[in-house]
Amino acid sequence: MAARVSEWLDERLGWRKVWEAIFLRKVPKTNWYYTLGSAALFLAVNQIVTGILLTIYYVPTPDHAYDSVQFITGQVPAGWLIRGLHHWGASAMVILVGLHMLRVIVHGSYKYPREVTWFTGVFLLLAVIGFGFTGYLLPWDQKAFWATIVGTRIAAVTPLIGDWILRVMRGGDELSAVTLARFFGVHVWVLPAALLSLILVHLYLVIRIGISALPKRGE
Amino acid sequence: MRETKRFDRRQFLGALTWGIGALISAGLGIPAVAYVIGPALQRKEAQDWIRIGSTTKVELGTPTLFKARVTRRAGWIENEEELSAYVRTDNGRDFIAMSNICTHLGCRVRWVSGEQKFFCPCHNGVFDKDGNVLAGPPPRALDRFEIKVEDEQLFILGG
Amino acid sequence: MNEQERRQYLEEYHQAKEKGPSFYPEVVVKDAIVALLVFLALVALAYILGAPLEERANPADTSYTPRPEWYFLFLFQLLKYFPGRLEVIGVFVIPTLMIALLLFLPFIDRSAKRHALSRPIITGGTALVVVAVGLLSVQAVRETPPPADTTLGDPTATLYVSNCAGCHGPSISVPPSTNLHAVIAQGKHEGMPAWSADLTSDEIDALAGFIVSPDGSRLFTENCGECHQASELVASDPLELRAALQKGADYAPHAGLPIPQWTEALSAEERTALLNFLVAPDGQRLFAVNCAACHGRSVSFSGDESTLRQIIQQGGLHLEMPPWRERLTSDELDTLANYVVDPSSAPEGQELFSRFCTECHGDRVPVVADPAQARQVIASGGGHETMPVWGDILTPEQLDALVSYTLEASRGAPLELGQDLFAQNCSTCHGDFGEGGPNPSRTDDIIAPISSAEFLKTRDDATLRAIVSQGQPNFGMSPFGTAHGGPLSDEEIDALVAFIRSWEEKPPVEFPPEIASRPLSIEGPDIYAEVCAQCHGDRGQGLIGPSLSGPGFQSANTDDEIFNTINVGHAATAMIGWGEILSADQIHQLVSYIRQLGGGQTGPGPGEVSFKDDVLPILEAKCGVCHGSLGGWDAASYQSVMESGDNGPVVIAGDGGGSLLGQKLLGTQTIGGLMPPGGELPPSEVQTILDWIAAGAPDN
């Protein structure tokens, strides 16, 4: 039965070819450090799933944000777990993306023919930092508020357009409801869209070119 | 022989991969389901005795309207709502409390003392002084609250 | 990398791939295992540490020290090394450079070599960056909190800037005896609000310290700010503060902390400035914190300034306690001794203690271990409690303030104390304002007002003192002086008399009480003028009480209702029942007089005042500047006059004295201040508005 269903689907979707291309390909011998990238990918999935769940209850306005986060943490079943996974997942993401990047540098994997993979990787790193910065404000607690005040003010030091950047980030002169709303929008729409596109290109390139082999000393 | 062993190893690793995948999915998925449907399953908050006023305010034989403010919690938002009830007594000792919400479509009924009846302004429902339907579309008598008297104060059970 | 090298790489890579395993399942299983471990770690973190959530964001709280998420810490730390105009390097140049380097790495390192050891520059540079980021992060954690003051500044200074600098400019100089805390808390001069509504007591203390010693505030932020907030330390015990500064790391609560010896880190002047900041040289506060525990609330000192200064400076045994064996029985001495050793063992001692000891000891029961020793000390009296050597503890500025406050306070008339004492001891029988009332100890007797001008004129202070002290047993008044077994000391009686005397200037009740015993001696109009006019106005136009002449009152009340109101009074208001004082006949006379007031009045009668022509121009000219553009009550139109306002309607038709508008104009309001803030309106304009309200506030 299962065989017939998969046959039926394959005729229409051609999934076996896809499966073979992605999973049944030969790769050079690797070591455990090569799992860092996929761990980061797993975390991205974790962040997306828990993030979507959080938006079910979270409300991005100053008068409700804090209460709704408190509600998620204290009242909703498993809310503490979902929020905990998202919170710690963010930190883990930064660590793993960083380690993955170090692995790539140490193995010289950014070299021919994987330069574009590297570019997308650098942008992915920036996206992750952007996630961290925008997500920080959302609980609307003291730490969120004041760290964002300082964070946005730091951006204002940029020469020439600093003030303009500050105003764009805050949506005005002050940190306000507008800031919270736009940080939320960037955190759940703009950055995820960027992240997913970048991940898709990144993975496509990894599969197309293949994972780099462990370099040998003698070359 | 060697071929089968290799095959076994591959099968084992494949199963292990899928097993771990299932484990993580369950670890994330089961809490996720609880998280999504949890609040919907939470039972309504227990009812509480709400003080609505003094017994001396009830005129003998005349349903008297009392209003009390109750706090309702929905999610993280607390709302103050008004709970109103008609209280009637014939002897000053036994009290009955009726909701002033028409059983038809939820309009507020009012006591018309000249006629000694409750009238609902929306669709002309008429109830007698005990809340029984006399005329109009209401399907049943006015709802009753449980009521008790403590220290000359009236309490109704609601929430 | 040239063409050949590329081809060679592809060739070798192809071979490596052929020799290698299949991605599924050999490689992917490793990924799965790592993913599982990561997931378990996250669950463990979520379970053990949870997701932190601090207090709700409070934009007004400028004392909060923000700390960024850990992965931004290195950047924050980096900024510390680029102060002022160099900041742009830390904020912009370095990060941008790093990102650019990272992005263009494939173009920078173009060799064919891939092994880490064959690329020493890249490997070394990366290692350097990693180590630097690590070190910066560690350093940032060690230097908790991160550089809050570079972005938010000294929190007390911020408090000063946002609350005081607007009117006072960058600094305020105050004379040493100023009770700054009280001035800030209550507001003192024209236009200064009572800050106690907006600031906590601790914040006010910090502000007082800042005003007196801005340097101290800066030193505090620099040296103590990492661990302490100013508001938690201000007005603490100076003994503790001094000890903390002198002992450095040996100070018990600071044990084990990496802090310097403050005596070396700070100069003597700096330490003084710091102490002046923490315990503002504010005599009243200093007295309350340091002296009141032993000396009670009443400040009394009869010597000159230098003696006082010497006593405070030197401390030691300066309180001479009387030998109580001359005044107490042996049993009483035993009871007191037991009470002092263990208050719970001798509850009956509490009464003795409060009668004889609290005057000096306040509520603080001295600690003695042995009843025999306690008895000895109490019985023989003499110097028995050691005062700290305040000269070593307080800064010179603080000493000055304390000395001048104590002198000032012991000289000035203790009106407030007298008022408290009156409320506690006298008002039950004499009423809150000495207006008298029924005598609780003798039926059918009425206590005459003691606040009338007549009463006060005919009794000098000595007589009053004697009456309070000895009581008037014939009239049911018990003695209040300690000499006669009462609770009040001579000083307290002095305060009480001074308070009673203060009525003479403006006695609350002019009405002579003898009227009650001679019911027919005065007639309706006179009674009205003597009694009712005080609150209702001499023509019934309403002052504190509602208007009696307006149609609102006249038409709404029958003669019987007016009679009843005069007879029994209004429970919710200051209107007392006059039935016990006036005869029924007199009340009837009053009723008919009040009816006359309603009918035949002079001046603009109700209905003659027009809102549009008379009232609105006044409101527009005198009120419209603020009321109309600044929210709250809006004076622009009839509708807004009647309906707007933060405190409900400001006009109660027919009741000028009861309307908030009327009260504000007359200065009898219970909230806020007189309006307009610049001074009262001319009486004629006030009268116009009151007449309009009395006429029922018509829209004419």
PDB file of N, CA and C in Angstrom, chain A residues 22-23 25-28 35 38 66-67 83 87-88 91 95 102 105-106 108 110-112 114 118-119 132 136 140-143 146 150 153-154 158-159 209-211 217 219, chain C residues 9 12-13 17 20-21 23-24 31 34 50-52 54-58 61 64 67-71 76 79 91-92 102-103 106 109 111 113-114 116 118-119 126 151:
ATOM      1  N   ILE A  22      19.209  15.201  -3.003  1.00  0.00           N
ATOM      2  CA  ILE A  22      19.566  15.845  -1.740  1.00  0.00           C
ATOM      3  C   ILE A  22      20.238  14.873  -0.788  1.00  0.00           C
ATOM      4  N   PHE A  23      19.694  13.685  -0.668  1.00  0.00           N
ATOM      5  CA  PHE A  23      20.141  12.806   0.409  1.00  0.00           C
ATOM      6  C   PHE A  23      21.027  11.643  -0.041  1.00  0.00           C
ATOM      7  N   ARG A  25      23.357  11.532  -2.137  1.00  0.00           N
ATOM      8  CA  ARG A  25      24.549  11.937  -2.867  1.00  0.00           C
ATOM      9  C   ARG A  25      25.759  11.562  -2.037  1.00  0.00           C
ATOM     10  N   LYS A  26      26.860  11.399  -2.752  1.00  0.00           N
ATOM     11  CA  LYS A  26      28.117  11.088  -2.069  1.00  0.00           C
ATOM     12  C   LYS A  26      28.720  12.374  -1.547  1.00  0.00           C
ATOM     13  N   VAL A  27      29.271  12.342  -0.353  1.00  0.00           N
ATOM     14  CA  VAL A  27      29.969  13.506   0.176  1.00  0.00           C
ATOM     15  C   VAL A  27      31.340  13.069   0.641  1.00  0.00           C
ATOM     16  N   PRO A  28      32.310  13.996   0.669  1.00  0.00           N
ATOM     17  CA  PRO A  28      33.641  13.639   1.162  1.00  0.00           C
ATOM     18  C   PRO A  28      33.545  13.272   2.633  1.00  0.00           C
ATOM     19  N   THR A  35      28.796  19.252  11.521  1.00  0.00           N
ATOM     20  CA  THR A  35      27.375  19.264  11.908  1.00  0.00           C
ATOM     21  C   THR A  35      26.922  20.646  12.382  1.00  0.00           C
ATOM     22  N   SER A  38      24.288  22.325  10.135  1.00  0.00           N
ATOM     23  CA  SER A  38      22.943  21.751  10.191  1.00  0.00           C
ATOM     24  C   SER A  38      22.310  22.005  11.547  1.00  0.00           C
ATOM     25  N   TYR A  66       3.790  43.411  27.511  1.00  0.00           N
ATOM     26  CA  TYR A  66       4.323  42.811  28.735  1.00  0.00           C
ATOM     27  C   TYR A  66       3.329  41.830  29.339  1.00  0.00           C
ATOM     28  N   ASP A  67       2.056  42.240  29.394  1.00  0.00           N
ATOM     29  CA  ASP A  67       1.043  41.371  29.981  1.00  0.00           C
ATOM     30  C   ASP A  67       0.892  40.089  29.182  1.00  0.00           C
ATOM     31  N   ARG A  83       8.406  29.722  25.104  1.00  0.00           N
ATOM     32  CA  ARG A  83       9.156  30.969  25.205  1.00  0.00           C
ATOM     33  C   ARG A  83      10.612  30.694  25.561  1.00  0.00           C
ATOM     34  N   HIS A  87      13.773  31.846  23.468  1.00  0.00           N
ATOM     35  CA  HIS A  87      14.768  32.725  24.086  1.00  0.00           C
ATOM     36  C   HIS A  87      16.160  32.111  24.016  1.00  0.00           C
ATOM     37  N   TRP A  88      16.270  30.880  24.490  1.00  0.00           N
ATOM     38  CA  TRP A  88      17.590  30.255  24.511  1.00  0.00           C
ATOM     39  C   TRP A  88      18.032  29.847  23.113  1.00  0.00           C
ATOM     40  N   SER A  91      20.058  32.608  21.625  1.00  0.00           N
ATOM     41  CA  SER A  91      21.463  32.623  22.038  1.00  0.00           C
ATOM     42  C   SER A  91      22.240  31.495  21.361  1.00  0.00           C
ATOM     43  N   ILE A  95      25.621  31.472  18.848  1.00  0.00           N
ATOM     44  CA  ILE A  95      26.817  30.669  19.105  1.00  0.00           C
ATOM     45  C   ILE A  95      27.095  29.737  17.928  1.00  0.00           C
ATOM     46  N   LEU A 102      33.444  29.923  12.013  1.00  0.00           N
ATOM     47  CA  LEU A 102      34.847  29.640  12.340  1.00  0.00           C
ATOM     48  C   LEU A 102      35.305  28.364  11.651  1.00  0.00           C
ATOM     49  N   ILE A 105      36.043  29.106   8.145  1.00  0.00           N
ATOM     50  CA  ILE A 105      37.297  29.856   7.969  1.00  0.00           C
ATOM     51  C   ILE A 105      38.492  28.931   8.148  1.00  0.00           C
ATOM     52  N   VAL A 106      38.439  28.107   9.215  1.00  0.00           N
ATOM     53  CA  VAL A 106      39.582  27.229   9.507  1.00  0.00           C
ATOM     54  C   VAL A 106      39.825  26.245   8.368  1.00  0.00           C
ATOM     55  N   GLY A 108      39.084  26.738   5.313  1.00  0.00           N
ATOM     56  CA  GLY A 108      39.220  27.428   4.031  1.00  0.00           C
ATOM     57  C   GLY A 108      38.074  27.130   3.090  1.00  0.00           C
ATOM     58  N   TYR A 110      35.539  28.753   2.300  1.00  0.00           N
ATOM     59  CA  TYR A 110      34.950  29.870   1.567  1.00  0.00           C
ATOM     60  C   TYR A 110      35.587  30.061   0.196  1.00  0.00           C
ATOM     61  N   LYS A 111      36.611  29.246  -0.070  1.00  0.00           N
ATOM     62  CA  LYS A 111      37.335  29.450  -1.342  1.00  0.00           C
ATOM     63  C   LYS A 111      36.621  28.805  -2.512  1.00  0.00           C
ATOM     64  N   TYR A 112      37.169  29.040  -3.670  1.00  0.00           N
ATOM     65  CA  TYR A 112      36.623  28.489  -4.909  1.00  0.00           C
ATOM     66  C   TYR A 112      36.191  27.048  -4.715  1.00  0.00           C
ATOM     67  N   ARG A 114      33.148  28.100  -3.651  1.00  0.00           N
ATOM     68  CA  ARG A 114      32.046  28.317  -2.689  1.00  0.00           C
ATOM     69  C   ARG A 114      31.958  29.777  -2.211  1.00  0.00           C
ATOM     70  N   TRP A 118      29.567  31.536   0.827  1.00  0.00           N
ATOM     71  CA  TRP A 118      30.122  32.337   1.926  1.00  0.00           C
ATOM     72  C   TRP A 118      29.390  33.678   2.063  1.00  0.00           C
ATOM     73  N   PHE A 119      29.152  34.344   0.922  1.00  0.00           N
ATOM     74  CA  PHE A 119      28.441  35.636   1.006  1.00  0.00           C
ATOM     75  C   PHE A 119      27.085  35.463   1.699  1.00  0.00           C
ATOM     76  N   GLY A 132      18.222  39.130  16.818  1.00  0.00           N
ATOM     77  CA  GLY A 132      18.506  39.327  18.240  1.00  0.00           C
ATOM     78  C   GLY A 132      18.147  40.735  18.678  1.00  0.00           C
ATOM     79  N   TYR A 136      14.729  41.541  21.042  1.00  0.00           N
ATOM     80  CA  TYR A 136      15.035  41.960  22.397  1.00  0.00           C
ATOM     81  C   TYR A 136      13.989  42.900  22.971  1.00  0.00           C
ATOM     82  N   TRP A 140       8.990  44.008  26.155  1.00  0.00           N
ATOM     83  CA  TRP A 140       8.660  45.319  26.714  1.00  0.00           C
ATOM     84  C   TRP A 140       8.884  45.345  28.223  1.00  0.00           C
ATOM     85  N   ASP A 141       9.962  44.713  28.672  1.00  0.00           N
ATOM     86  CA  ASP A 141      10.312  44.873  30.070  1.00  0.00           C
ATOM     87  C   ASP A 141      11.428  45.914  30.176  1.00  0.00           C
ATOM     88  N   GLN A 142      11.854  46.158  31.401  1.00  0.00           N
ATOM     89  CA  GLN A 142      12.849  47.205  31.632  1.00  0.00           C
ATOM     90  C   GLN A 142      14.078  46.991  30.751  1.00  0.00           C
ATOM     91  N   LYS A 143      14.579  45.743  30.778  1.00  0.00           N
ATOM     92  CA  LYS A 143      15.784  45.434  30.026  1.00  0.00           C
ATOM     93  C   LYS A 143      15.568  45.715  28.540  1.00  0.00           C
ATOM     94  N   TRP A 146      15.266  49.700  27.913  1.00  0.00           N
ATOM     95  CA  TRP A 146      16.461  50.520  28.057  1.00  0.00           C
ATOM     96  C   TRP A 146      17.595  50.051  27.165  1.00  0.00           C
ATOM     97  N   VAL A 150      19.442  52.392  24.341  1.00  0.00           N
ATOM     98  CA  VAL A 150      20.882  52.525  24.167  1.00  0.00           C
ATOM     99  C   VAL A 150      21.297  52.021  22.785  1.00  0.00           C
ATOM    100  N   ARG A 153      20.443  54.409  20.160  1.00  0.00           N
ATOM    101  CA  ARG A 153      21.259  55.615  20.275  1.00  0.00           C
ATOM    102  C   ARG A 153      22.664  55.364  19.729  1.00  0.00           C
ATOM    103  N   ILE A 154      23.132  54.129  19.917  1.00  0.00           N
ATOM    104  CA  ILE A 154      24.456  53.796  19.384  1.00  0.00           C
ATOM    105  C   ILE A 154      24.443  53.904  17.854  1.00  0.00           C
ATOM    106  N   THR A 158      26.439  56.844  13.871  1.00  0.00           N
ATOM    107  CA  THR A 158      26.853  56.745  12.478  1.00  0.00           C
ATOM    108  C   THR A 158      27.016  58.138  11.866  1.00  0.00           C
ATOM    109  N   PRO A 159      28.116  58.380  11.152  1.00  0.00           N
ATOM    110  CA  PRO A 159      28.329  59.730  10.612  1.00  0.00           C
ATOM    111  C   PRO A 159      27.244  60.128   9.604  1.00  0.00           C
ATOM    112  N   ILE A 209      27.166  22.249  -5.016  1.00  0.00           N
ATOM    113  CA  ILE A 209      28.618  22.182  -5.103  1.00  0.00           C
ATOM    114  C   ILE A 209      29.163  21.049  -4.249  1.00  0.00           C
ATOM    115  N   GLY A 210      28.450  20.750  -3.181  1.00  0.00           N
ATOM    116  CA  GLY A 210      28.923  19.710  -2.268  1.00  0.00           C
ATOM    117  C   GLY A 210      29.673  20.313  -1.112  1.00  0.00           C
ATOM    118  N   ILE A 211      29.631  19.618  -0.005  1.00  0.00           N
ATOM    119  CA  ILE A 211      30.311  20.105   1.179  1.00  0.00           C
ATOM    120  C   ILE A 211      31.810  19.988   0.961  1.00  0.00           C
ATOM    121  N   ARG A 217      47.291  18.954   4.653  1.00  0.00           N
ATOM    122  CA  ARG A 217      48.392  19.864   4.948  1.00  0.00           C
ATOM    123  C   ARG A 217      49.320  20.061   3.755  1.00  0.00           C
ATOM    124  N   GLU A 219      49.120  20.156   0.496  1.00  0.00           N
ATOM    125  CA  GLU A 219      48.768  20.743  -0.800  1.00  0.00           C
ATOM    126  C   GLU A 219      49.605  21.968  -1.144  1.00  0.00           C
TER     127      GLU A 219
ATOM    128  N   TYR C   9      41.734  21.286  -8.093  1.00  0.00           N
ATOM    129  CA  TYR C   9      40.903  21.196  -6.891  1.00  0.00           C
ATOM    130  C   TYR C   9      39.655  20.386  -7.181  1.00  0.00           C
ATOM    131  N   GLU C  12      40.451  16.714  -7.393  1.00  0.00           N
ATOM    132  CA  GLU C  12      40.680  16.088  -6.092  1.00  0.00           C
ATOM    133  C   GLU C  12      39.389  15.977  -5.298  1.00  0.00           C
ATOM    134  N   TYR C  13      38.548  17.035  -5.405  1.00  0.00           N
ATOM    135  CA  TYR C  13      37.300  17.028  -4.663  1.00  0.00           C
ATOM    136  C   TYR C  13      36.410  15.898  -5.144  1.00  0.00           C
ATOM    137  N   LYS C  17      34.948  12.850  -2.961  1.00  0.00           N
ATOM    138  CA  LYS C  17      33.525  12.600  -2.865  1.00  0.00           C
ATOM    139  C   LYS C  17      33.211  11.141  -3.174  1.00  0.00           C
ATOM    140  N   GLY C  20      33.995   8.979  -0.378  1.00  0.00           N
ATOM    141  CA  GLY C  20      33.277   9.286   0.867  1.00  0.00           C
ATOM    142  C   GLY C  20      31.953   8.542   0.978  1.00  0.00           C
ATOM    143  N   PRO C  21      31.283   8.732   2.096  1.00  0.00           N
ATOM    144  CA  PRO C  21      30.013   8.067   2.359  1.00  0.00           C
ATOM    145  C   PRO C  21      28.863   8.776   1.662  1.00  0.00           C
ATOM    146  N   PHE C  23      25.387  10.829   1.849  1.00  0.00           N
ATOM    147  CA  PHE C  23      24.910  11.829   2.814  1.00  0.00           C
ATOM    148  C   PHE C  23      23.870  11.214   3.754  1.00  0.00           C
ATOM    149  N   TYR C  24      22.968  10.417   3.121  1.00  0.00           N
ATOM    150  CA  TYR C  24      21.995   9.712   3.930  1.00  0.00           C
ATOM    151  C   TYR C  24      22.360   8.249   3.937  1.00  0.00           C
ATOM    152  N   ASP C  31      24.146  14.785  12.055  1.00  0.00           N
ATOM    153  CA  ASP C  31      23.401  16.032  12.193  1.00  0.00           C
ATOM    154  C   ASP C  31      22.219  15.841  13.136  1.00  0.00           C
ATOM    155  N   VAL C  34      23.351  15.674  16.775  1.00  0.00           N
ATOM    156  CA  VAL C  34      23.703  16.997  17.300  1.00  0.00           C
ATOM    157  C   VAL C  34      22.443  17.834  17.509  1.00  0.00           C
ATOM    158  N   GLY C  50      14.478  29.164  32.703  1.00  0.00           N
ATOM    159  CA  GLY C  50      13.294  29.861  32.208  1.00  0.00           C
ATOM    160  C   GLY C  50      13.691  30.979  31.266  1.00  0.00           C
ATOM    161  N   ALA C  51      12.689  31.669  30.753  1.00  0.00           N
ATOM    162  CA  ALA C  51      12.980  32.840  29.926  1.00  0.00           C
ATOM    163  C   ALA C  51      12.791  34.056  30.805  1.00  0.00           C
ATOM    164  N   PRO C  52      13.853  34.833  30.998  1.00  0.00           N
ATOM    165  CA  PRO C  52      13.756  35.939  31.956  1.00  0.00           C
ATOM    166  C   PRO C  52      12.771  37.009  31.507  1.00  0.00           C
ATOM    167  N   GLU C  54      11.836  40.887  33.106  1.00  0.00           N
ATOM    168  CA  GLU C  54      12.027  41.837  34.198  1.00  0.00           C
ATOM    169  C   GLU C  54      10.745  42.618  34.426  1.00  0.00           C
ATOM    170  N   GLU C  55      10.857  43.662  35.221  1.00  0.00           N
ATOM    171  CA  GLU C  55       9.713  44.544  35.460  1.00  0.00           C
ATOM    172  C   GLU C  55       9.219  45.113  34.138  1.00  0.00           C
ATOM    173  N   ARG C  56       7.961  45.495  34.106  1.00  0.00           N
ATOM    174  CA  ARG C  56       7.408  46.148  32.936  1.00  0.00           C
ATOM    175  C   ARG C  56       8.241  47.398  32.602  1.00  0.00           C
ATOM    176  N   ALA C  57       8.401  47.655  31.320  1.00  0.00           N
ATOM    177  CA  ALA C  57       9.192  48.814  30.896  1.00  0.00           C
ATOM    178  C   ALA C  57       8.644  50.083  31.521  1.00  0.00           C
ATOM    179  N   ASN C  58       9.545  50.874  32.086  1.00  0.00           N
ATOM    180  CA  ASN C  58       9.124  52.117  32.713  1.00  0.00           C
ATOM    181  C   ASN C  58       9.981  53.257  32.176  1.00  0.00           C
ATOM    182  N   ASP C  61      11.758  55.639  34.535  1.00  0.00           N
ATOM    183  CA  ASP C  61      12.772  55.190  35.475  1.00  0.00           C
ATOM    184  C   ASP C  61      14.153  55.391  34.878  1.00  0.00           C
ATOM    185  N   TYR C  64      17.486  52.980  35.820  1.00  0.00           N
ATOM    186  CA  TYR C  64      17.727  51.616  35.369  1.00  0.00           C
ATOM    187  C   TYR C  64      18.995  51.552  34.535  1.00  0.00           C
ATOM    188  N   ARG C  67      21.491  46.476  30.369  1.00  0.00           N
ATOM    189  CA  ARG C  67      22.568  45.571  29.975  1.00  0.00           C
ATOM    190  C   ARG C  67      22.127  44.872  28.704  1.00  0.00           C
ATOM    191  N   PRO C  68      22.954  44.915  27.682  1.00  0.00           N
ATOM    192  CA  PRO C  68      22.551  44.283  26.433  1.00  0.00           C
ATOM    193  C   PRO C  68      22.613  42.761  26.559  1.00  0.00           C
ATOM    194  N   GLU C  69      22.047  42.090  25.574  1.00  0.00           N
ATOM    195  CA  GLU C  69      22.159  40.635  25.524  1.00  0.00           C
ATOM    196  C   GLU C  69      23.631  40.292  25.392  1.00  0.00           C
ATOM    197  N   TRP C  70      23.998  39.121  25.886  1.00  0.00           N
ATOM    198  CA  TRP C  70      25.419  38.805  26.023  1.00  0.00           C
ATOM    199  C   TRP C  70      26.189  38.930  24.725  1.00  0.00           C
ATOM    200  N   TYR C  71      25.518  38.621  23.584  1.00  0.00           N
ATOM    201  CA  TYR C  71      26.309  38.624  22.347  1.00  0.00           C
ATOM    202  C   TYR C  71      26.563  40.029  21.819  1.00  0.00           C
ATOM    203  N   PHE C  76      29.561  46.685  23.346  1.00  0.00           N
ATOM    204  CA  PHE C  76      29.400  47.712  24.373  1.00  0.00           C
ATOM    205  C   PHE C  76      30.724  48.000  25.066  1.00  0.00           C
ATOM    206  N   LEU C  79      32.972  50.143  23.054  1.00  0.00           N
ATOM    207  CA  LEU C  79      32.636  51.565  23.052  1.00  0.00           C
ATOM    208  C   LEU C  79      33.301  52.307  24.196  1.00  0.00           C
ATOM    209  N   VAL C  91      31.735  52.582  17.225  1.00  0.00           N
ATOM    210  CA  VAL C  91      30.375  52.257  16.830  1.00  0.00           C
ATOM    211  C   VAL C  91      30.285  51.923  15.348  1.00  0.00           C
ATOM    212  N   PHE C  92      31.020  52.662  14.545  1.00  0.00           N
ATOM    213  CA  PHE C  92      30.787  52.588  13.117  1.00  0.00           C
ATOM    214  C   PHE C  92      31.976  52.005  12.364  1.00  0.00           C
ATOM    215  N   LEU C 102      34.958  40.386   6.571  1.00  0.00           N
ATOM    216  CA  LEU C 102      34.327  39.073   6.586  1.00  0.00           C
ATOM    217  C   LEU C 102      33.726  38.764   5.216  1.00  0.00           C
ATOM    218  N   LEU C 103      33.006  39.767   4.699  1.00  0.00           N
ATOM    219  CA  LEU C 103      32.295  39.557   3.447  1.00  0.00           C
ATOM    220  C   LEU C 103      33.275  39.287   2.297  1.00  0.00           C
ATOM    221  N   PRO C 106      36.812  35.822   0.754  1.00  0.00           N
ATOM    222  CA  PRO C 106      37.256  35.007  -0.380  1.00  0.00           C
ATOM    223  C   PRO C 106      38.143  35.780  -1.355  1.00  0.00           C
ATOM    224  N   ASP C 109      41.767  36.369   0.657  1.00  0.00           N
ATOM    225  CA  ASP C 109      42.600  35.161   0.717  1.00  0.00           C
ATOM    226  C   ASP C 109      42.356  34.355  -0.551  1.00  0.00           C
ATOM    227  N   SER C 111      44.697  32.467  -2.264  1.00  0.00           N
ATOM    228  CA  SER C 111      45.632  31.390  -2.558  1.00  0.00           C
ATOM    229  C   SER C 111      44.889  30.064  -2.667  1.00  0.00           C
ATOM    230  N   LYS C 113      45.819  27.487  -1.102  1.00  0.00           N
ATOM    231  CA  LYS C 113      46.036  26.732   0.133  1.00  0.00           C
ATOM    232  C   LYS C 113      44.770  26.753   0.976  1.00  0.00           C
ATOM    233  N   ARG C 114      44.453  25.591   1.540  1.00  0.00           N
ATOM    234  CA  ARG C 114      43.221  25.501   2.321  1.00  0.00           C
ATOM    235  C   ARG C 114      43.460  25.095   3.763  1.00  0.00           C
ATOM    236  N   ALA C 116      44.475  25.121   7.534  1.00  0.00           N
ATOM    237  CA  ALA C 116      44.576  26.265   8.440  1.00  0.00           C
ATOM    238  C   ALA C 116      46.019  26.657   8.680  1.00  0.00           C
ATOM    239  N   SER C 118      48.511  26.305   6.754  1.00  0.00           N
ATOM    240  CA  SER C 118      49.171  26.869   5.583  1.00  0.00           C
ATOM    241  C   SER C 118      48.745  28.317   5.369  1.00  0.00           C
ATOM    242  N   ARG C 119      47.757  28.821   6.154  1.00  0.00           N
ATOM    243  CA  ARG C 119      47.286  30.193   5.980  1.00  0.00           C
ATOM    244  C   ARG C 119      47.431  30.936   7.301  1.00  0.00           C
ATOM    245  N   THR C 126      41.932  35.449  12.588  1.00  0.00           N
ATOM    246  CA  THR C 126      40.660  34.984  13.124  1.00  0.00           C
ATOM    247  C   THR C 126      40.786  34.685  14.604  1.00  0.00           C
ATOM    248  N   THR C 151      25.712  56.898  28.647  1.00  0.00           N
ATOM    249  CA  THR C 151      24.512  57.146  27.868  1.00  0.00           C
ATOM    250  C   THR C 151      23.411  57.750  28.718  1.00  0.00           C
TER     251      THR C 151
END
